[in-house]
Every structure is written in C-alpha cells, then in structure tokens.
PDB file of C-alpha atoms in Angstrom:
ATOM      1  CA  MET A   1      84.593  84.965  77.173  1.00 72.00           C
ATOM      2  CA  THR A   2      88.008  85.871  78.498  1.00 85.00           C
ATOM      3  CA  GLU A   3      90.923  84.059  76.927  1.00 91.00           C
ATOM      4  CA  SER A   4      93.264  82.154  79.224  1.00 92.00           C
ATOM      5  CA  ASP A   5      96.910  83.127  79.456  1.00 92.00           C
ATOM      6  CA  GLU A   6      97.847  80.066  77.459  1.00 92.00           C
ATOM      7  CA  GLN A   7      95.336  80.983  74.735  1.00 92.00           C
ATOM      8  CA  LEU A   8      96.847  84.474  74.570  1.00 92.00           C
ATOM      9  CA  VAL A   9     100.329  82.966  74.146  1.00 91.00           C
ATOM     10  CA  ALA A  10      98.997  80.763  71.333  1.00 91.00           C
ATOM     11  CA  ALA A  11      97.312  83.775  69.697  1.00 91.00           C
ATOM     12  CA  TRP A  12     100.591  85.713  69.835  1.00 92.00           C
ATOM     13  CA  ARG A  13     102.474  82.758  68.317  1.00 90.00           C
ATOM     14  CA  GLN A  14      99.990  82.517  65.460  1.00 91.00           C
ATOM     15  CA  SER A  15      99.678  86.205  64.643  1.00 90.00           C
ATOM     16  CA  GLY A  16     102.829  87.844  65.975  1.00 87.00           C
ATOM     17  CA  ASP A  17     100.497  90.657  67.034  1.00 89.00           C
ATOM     18  CA  ARG A  18     101.362  92.644  70.185  1.00 90.00           C
ATOM     19  CA  GLY A  19      97.748  92.683  71.393  1.00 91.00           C
ATOM     20  CA  PRO A  20      97.936  89.384  73.316  1.00 91.00           C
ATOM     21  CA  LEU A  21     101.211  90.504  74.927  1.00 91.00           C
ATOM     22  CA  GLU A  22      99.627  93.749  76.054  1.00 93.00           C
ATOM     23  CA  THR A  23      96.714  91.804  77.526  1.00 94.00           C
ATOM     24  CA  LEU A  24      99.095  89.460  79.382  1.00 93.00           C
ATOM     25  CA  ALA A  25     101.083  92.394  80.752  1.00 93.00           C
ATOM     26  CA  ALA A  26      97.963  94.285  81.850  1.00 94.00           C
ATOM     27  CA  ARG A  27      96.571  91.144  83.482  1.00 95.00           C
ATOM     28  CA  HIS A  28      99.697  90.361  85.523  1.00 95.00           C
ATOM     29  CA  VAL A  29     101.610  93.603  86.098  1.00 94.00           C
ATOM     30  CA  ALA A  30      99.934  94.416  89.434  1.00 93.00           C
ATOM     31  CA  THR A  31     100.657  90.985  90.913  1.00 94.00           C
ATOM     32  CA  VAL A  32     104.241  90.961  89.637  1.00 94.00           C
ATOM     33  CA  ARG A  33     104.785  94.487  90.993  1.00 94.00           C
ATOM     34  CA  ARG A  34     103.346  93.576  94.393  1.00 92.00           C
ATOM     35  CA  MET A  35     105.497  90.444  94.522  1.00 91.00           C
ATOM     36  CA  VAL A  36     108.684  92.258  93.492  1.00 91.00           C
ATOM     37  CA  HIS A  37     108.017  95.164  95.860  1.00 90.00           C
ATOM     38  CA  SER A  38     107.465  92.788  98.764  1.00 87.00           C
ATOM     39  CA  MET A  39     110.896  91.352  98.015  1.00 88.00           C
ATOM     40  CA  THR A  40     112.787  94.620  97.482  1.00 85.00           C
ATOM     41  CA  ILE A  41     110.874  97.120  99.659  1.00 83.00           C
ATOM     42  CA  ASP A  42     112.148  99.790  97.262  1.00 85.00           C
ATOM     43  CA  ASP A  43     109.802 101.596  94.842  1.00 86.00           C
ATOM     44  CA  THR A  44     112.456 102.619  92.308  1.00 88.00           C
ATOM     45  CA  LEU A  45     114.109  99.212  92.191  1.00 90.00           C
ATOM     46  CA  THR A  46     110.682  97.574  91.973  1.00 91.00           C
ATOM     47  CA  ASP A  47     109.731  99.608  88.909  1.00 92.00           C
ATOM     48  CA  ASP A  48     113.010  98.743  87.196  1.00 93.00           C
ATOM     49  CA  LEU A  49     112.703  95.051  88.010  1.00 94.00           C
ATOM     50  CA  VAL A  50     109.071  94.777  86.902  1.00 94.00           C
ATOM     51  CA  GLN A  51     110.057  96.217  83.540  1.00 94.00           C
ATOM     52  CA  GLU A  52     112.970  93.764  83.374  1.00 94.00           C
ATOM     53  CA  VAL A  53     110.653  90.850  84.252  1.00 95.00           C
ATOM     54  CA  PHE A  54     108.268  91.567  81.388  1.00 94.00           C
ATOM     55  CA  LEU A  55     111.093  92.188  78.929  1.00 94.00           C
ATOM     56  CA  LYS A  56     112.641  88.840  79.844  1.00 94.00           C
ATOM     57  CA  ALA A  57     109.293  87.065  79.738  1.00 94.00           C
ATOM     58  CA  PHE A  58     108.322  88.401  76.324  1.00 93.00           C
ATOM     59  CA  ARG A  59     111.778  87.705  74.886  1.00 92.00           C
ATOM     60  CA  ARG A  60     111.522  84.110  76.155  1.00 93.00           C
ATOM     61  CA  LEU A  61     107.855  83.612  75.344  1.00 91.00           C
ATOM     62  CA  GLY A  62     108.756  81.490  72.334  1.00 87.00           C
ATOM     63  CA  SER A  63     110.332  78.982  74.719  1.00 88.00           C
ATOM     64  CA  PHE A  64     107.258  78.770  76.966  1.00 89.00           C
ATOM     65  CA  GLU A  65     106.257  75.114  76.641  1.00 88.00           C
ATOM     66  CA  GLY A  66     103.133  75.102  78.760  1.00 85.00           C
ATOM     67  CA  ARG A  67     104.353  72.385  81.138  1.00 87.00           C
ATOM     68  CA  ALA A  68     103.453  74.755  83.981  1.00 87.00           C
ATOM     69  CA  ARG A  69     100.805  77.446  84.053  1.00 90.00           C
ATOM     70  CA  PHE A  70     101.818  80.738  82.468  1.00 93.00           C
ATOM     71  CA  THR A  71     101.641  82.477  85.853  1.00 93.00           C
ATOM     72  CA  THR A  72     104.005  79.950  87.436  1.00 92.00           C
ATOM     73  CA  TRP A  73     106.451  80.512  84.569  1.00 94.00           C
ATOM     74  CA  LEU A  74     106.120  84.322  84.817  1.00 94.00           C
ATOM     75  CA  TYR A  75     106.454  84.397  88.621  1.00 93.00           C
ATOM     76  CA  ARG A  76     109.563  82.239  88.402  1.00 92.00           C
ATOM     77  CA  ILE A  77     111.097  84.778  86.008  1.00 94.00           C
ATOM     78  CA  ALA A  78     110.108  87.501  88.488  1.00 93.00           C
ATOM     79  CA  MET A  79     111.654  85.756  91.477  1.00 92.00           C
ATOM     80  CA  ASN A  80     114.836  84.880  89.564  1.00 92.00           C
ATOM     81  CA  THR A  81     115.108  88.514  88.468  1.00 93.00           C
ATOM     82  CA  VAL A  82     114.750  89.667  92.079  1.00 90.00           C
ATOM     83  CA  HIS A  83     117.311  87.126  93.307  1.00 87.00           C
ATOM     84  CA  ASP A  84     119.753  88.284  90.605  1.00 88.00           C
ATOM     85  CA  ALA A  85     119.198  91.936  91.550  1.00 87.00           C
ATOM     86  CA  VAL A  86     119.807  91.180  95.204  1.00 79.00           C
ATOM     87  CA  ALA A  87     123.037  89.379  94.310  1.00 77.00           C
ATOM     88  CA  ARG A  88     124.114  92.338  92.146  1.00 77.00           C
ATOM     89  CA  ARG A  89     123.558  94.725  95.014  1.00 69.00           C
ATOM     90  CA  LEU A  90     126.080  92.663  97.006  1.00 49.00           C
ATOM     91  CA  ARG A  91     123.674  92.316  99.882  1.00 50.00           C
ATOM     92  CA  ALA A  92     123.415  96.090 100.327  1.00 51.00           C
ATOM     93  CA  PRO A  93     120.871  96.938 103.032  1.00 51.00           C
ATOM     94  CA  ILE A  94     117.310  97.259 101.817  1.00 48.00           C
ATOM     95  CA  ASP A  95     115.481 100.410 102.821  1.00 51.00           C
ATOM     96  CA  GLY A  96     112.715  99.095 105.025  1.00 49.00           C
ATOM     97  CA  ARG A  97     111.216 102.541 105.568  1.00 48.00           C
ATOM     98  CA  ALA A  98     108.966 102.127 102.548  1.00 47.00           C
ATOM     99  CA  SER A  99     105.535 100.835 103.416  1.00 46.00           C
ATOM    100  CA  LEU A 100     104.114  97.554 102.234  1.00 45.00           C
ATOM    101  CA  PRO A 101     101.673  97.613  99.294  1.00 47.00           C
ATOM    102  CA  LEU A 102      98.319  99.031 100.321  1.00 45.00           C
ATOM    103  CA  ASP A 103      95.266  96.809 100.501  1.00 43.00           C
ATOM    104  CA  ALA A 104      93.242  96.782  97.321  1.00 35.00           C
ATOM    105  CA  VAL A 105      90.191  97.917  99.261  1.00 36.00           C
ATOM    106  CA  ALA A 106      90.552 101.358 100.812  1.00 42.00           C
ATOM    107  CA  ARG A 107      89.926 101.491 104.531  1.00 44.00           C
ATOM    108  CA  ILE A 108      88.260 104.422 106.233  1.00 48.00           C
ATOM    109  CA  ASP A 109      90.065 104.870 109.527  1.00 51.00           C
ATOM    110  CA  PRO A 110      90.665 107.854 111.772  1.00 55.00           C
ATOM    111  CA  PRO A 111      93.997 109.644 111.223  1.00 57.00           C
ATOM    112  CA  ASP A 112      95.571 108.243 114.401  1.00 57.00           C
ATOM    113  CA  ALA A 113      94.706 104.694 113.326  1.00 53.00           C
ATOM    114  CA  LEU A 114      96.126 105.375 109.861  1.00 51.00           C
ATOM    115  CA  ALA A 115      99.352 106.709 111.384  1.00 55.00           C
ATOM    116  CA  GLU A 116      99.610 103.694 113.666  1.00 55.00           C
ATOM    117  CA  ARG A 117      99.018 101.341 110.727  1.00 56.00           C
ATOM    118  CA  ALA A 118     101.640 103.141 108.608  1.00 58.00           C
ATOM    119  CA  GLU A 119     104.152 102.836 111.444  1.00 57.00           C
ATOM    120  CA  PHE A 120     103.389  99.127 111.850  1.00 56.00           C
ATOM    121  CA  ASP A 121     103.619  98.570 108.068  1.00 60.00           C
ATOM    122  CA  GLY A 122     107.062 100.191 108.145  1.00 66.00           C
ATOM    123  CA  THR A 123     108.050  97.925 111.019  1.00 71.00           C
ATOM    124  CA  VAL A 124     106.864  94.860 109.113  1.00 74.00           C
ATOM    125  CA  GLY A 125     108.660  96.107 105.987  1.00 79.00           C
ATOM    126  CA  ARG A 126     111.931  96.411 107.911  1.00 83.00           C
ATOM    127  CA  ALA A 127     111.445  92.943 109.406  1.00 83.00           C
ATOM    128  CA  LEU A 128     110.808  91.511 105.921  1.00 85.00           C
ATOM    129  CA  ALA A 129     113.859  93.343 104.577  1.00 83.00           C
ATOM    130  CA  ARG A 130     116.061  91.660 107.188  1.00 87.00           C
ATOM    131  CA  LEU A 131     115.026  88.164 106.056  1.00 89.00           C
ATOM    132  CA  PRO A 132     117.381  86.356 103.681  1.00 90.00           C
ATOM    133  CA  PRO A 133     115.988  86.484 100.115  1.00 89.00           C
ATOM    134  CA  LYS A 134     114.907  82.831  99.966  1.00 91.00           C
ATOM    135  CA  LEU A 135     112.951  83.109 103.231  1.00 92.00           C
ATOM    136  CA  ARG A 136     111.441  86.414 102.096  1.00 90.00           C
ATOM    137  CA  ALA A 137     110.443  84.796  98.786  1.00 90.00           C
ATOM    138  CA  ALA A 138     108.599  82.003 100.592  1.00 91.00           C
ATOM    139  CA  ILE A 139     106.630  84.485 102.718  1.00 90.00           C
ATOM    140  CA  VAL A 140     105.881  86.724  99.739  1.00 89.00           C
ATOM    141  CA  LEU A 141     104.715  83.906  97.482  1.00 90.00           C
ATOM    142  CA  VAL A 142     102.658  81.903  99.974  1.00 90.00           C
ATOM    143  CA  ALA A 143     101.541  84.308 102.710  1.00 87.00           C
ATOM    144  CA  ILE A 144     101.267  87.586 100.802  1.00 85.00           C
ATOM    145  CA  GLU A 145     100.459  86.464  97.246  1.00 87.00           C
ATOM    146  CA  GLU A 146      98.557  83.424  98.558  1.00 88.00           C
ATOM    147  CA  LEU A 147     100.019  80.997  96.033  1.00 89.00           C
ATOM    148  CA  ASP A 148      99.780  77.295  96.657  1.00 90.00           C
ATOM    149  CA  PRO A 149     103.027  76.045  98.258  1.00 91.00           C
ATOM    150  CA  ALA A 150     103.480  73.600  95.351  1.00 91.00           C
ATOM    151  CA  ASP A 151     103.391  76.538  92.900  1.00 90.00           C
ATOM    152  CA  ALA A 152     105.771  78.519  95.109  1.00 91.00           C
ATOM    153  CA  ALA A 153     108.159  75.548  95.093  1.00 92.00           C
ATOM    154  CA  ARG A 154     108.075  75.401  91.285  1.00 91.00           C
ATOM    155  CA  ILE A 155     108.688  79.152  91.073  1.00 90.00           C
ATOM    156  CA  GLU A 156     111.616  78.934  93.467  1.00 91.00           C
ATOM    157  CA  GLY A 157     112.986  75.746  91.903  1.00 91.00           C
ATOM    158  CA  CYS A 158     112.888  73.726  95.102  1.00 92.00           C
ATOM    159  CA  THR A 159     110.778  71.036  96.749  1.00 92.00           C
ATOM    160  CA  ARG A 160     107.508  71.653  98.541  1.00 90.00           C
ATOM    161  CA  ALA A 161     109.182  70.514 101.772  1.00 91.00           C
ATOM    162  CA  THR A 162     111.822  73.216 101.306  1.00 92.00           C
ATOM    163  CA  ILE A 163     109.136  75.874 100.830  1.00 92.00           C
ATOM    164  CA  TYR A 164     107.408  74.707 104.011  1.00 93.00           C
ATOM    165  CA  TRP A 165     110.704  74.869 105.915  1.00 94.00           C
ATOM    166  CA  ARG A 166     111.427  78.362 104.527  1.00 92.00           C
ATOM    167  CA  LEU A 167     107.932  79.491 105.529  1.00 92.00           C
ATOM    168  CA  HIS A 168     108.383  78.101 109.024  1.00 93.00           C
ATOM    169  CA  GLU A 169     111.788  79.722 109.420  1.00 93.00           C
ATOM    170  CA  ALA A 170     110.617  83.066 107.972  1.00 91.00           C
ATOM    171  CA  ARG A 171     107.574  83.158 110.251  1.00 90.00           C
ATOM    172  CA  LYS A 172     109.722  82.312 113.260  1.00 91.00           C
ATOM    173  CA  ARG A 173     112.170  85.118 112.433  1.00 90.00           C
ATOM    174  CA  LEU A 174     109.391  87.598 111.697  1.00 87.00           C
ATOM    175  CA  ALA A 175     107.667  86.730 114.972  1.00 86.00           C
ATOM    176  CA  ALA A 176     110.908  87.340 116.859  1.00 86.00           C
ATOM    177  CA  SER A 177     111.422  90.676 115.080  1.00 84.00           C
ATOM    178  CA  LEU A 178     107.853  91.803 115.668  1.00 82.00           C
ATOM    179  CA  ARG A 179     107.350  90.435 119.166  1.00 79.00           C
ATOM    180  CA  GLU A 180     107.588  93.843 120.857  1.00 72.00           C
ATOM    181  CA  HIS A 181     105.029  95.321 118.421  1.00 64.00           C
ATOM    182  CA  ILE A 182     102.393  92.643 118.874  1.00 65.00           C
ATOM    183  CA  ALA A 183     100.359  92.580 122.071  1.00 57.00           C
ATOM    184  CA  PRO A 184     100.494  89.236 123.951  1.00 55.00           C
TER     185      PRO A 184
END
C-alpha cells in the first residue's frame, strides 16, 4: 500500500530519515516543474525555481499543520516562489519562444504536423507569457494542472470567486491573442 503524503510527513517527523522526503520529492517534482514552467516559460529559471520550491518546502515541513492537503501546501509554496521570482525580475519580458511542456503520452504525427504543433505551442507560450502573473497562475492551476478552483484559490491565497474571475479574464485575453491562429 502506498503511503499518503501526510503519512510520509508523519514518518519523517518520527524518524528524521530522508527517505520520506525523497519519496515526496519524487512524487511531486514533475507536477511542480510543469506548473512552474507554465508560469515562467523558461527552462533554466524553471529548474532553479523547482529546486528553490523543494528547499523551502523541506525547510518548512516542520510547520506543515495538515489543515490543507500536502499538495495544496506545496503548490502554494511553488506559486509564491514563482510570484517572488517574477517580482525580482522587475517584470522583465519572458521568453515565450520555449515550447509548452510536452504531453505525457507521445504522439505519432507526420513531421509537418509536428512542426505546425510546435509553432502553435510557441504561439500559445508567448500568449501565456504576456498574461499578468496572477491571471497566468489561474490558467496554469485550473486549466493546465486541472486543480479544483477551490484548491487553486487556497494556493493563490484568494477567494474562489477571484479565481473564477481570473480564469475568465485570462481566457478572454488568450482568446484575443490567439484569435488569428484559431480557425473560426
């Protein structure tokens, strides 16, 4: 039987052993990386921030109270870390030329279809990069990571109504940016 995240935290607290921490990191690193990359659209920055997220999380693990699920707590650390990084960069333009994370399931498409998809992914990446961070966070958490809007609101430290408004506004702006690329 697989231990829950909360059980792993309890095991770490009891033993002080690194094993449960390694299991938690292995279990969540891909999702955190995908989430951070969708926010930064920058591979190098993403790698740095993912490392920072797990360092912060493990340093603060003793203060994890279990009022929210472990993933909600971890994703909030991730989003706060991204927001802080964006603020540190003084709103420097994000390189939207990087492609979005690839689907987990490989697709077998002809080369021209792959090239077209890569071009569209770059276009979507640039459109995402132009969104303000809070709107981008709403899209990333709910539409890309498929979190429940209530969980996204807890992660972002706002109300569910605010998340819904951010989603609406982000989708509206993305639709305007992508209108010429989407057939009517």
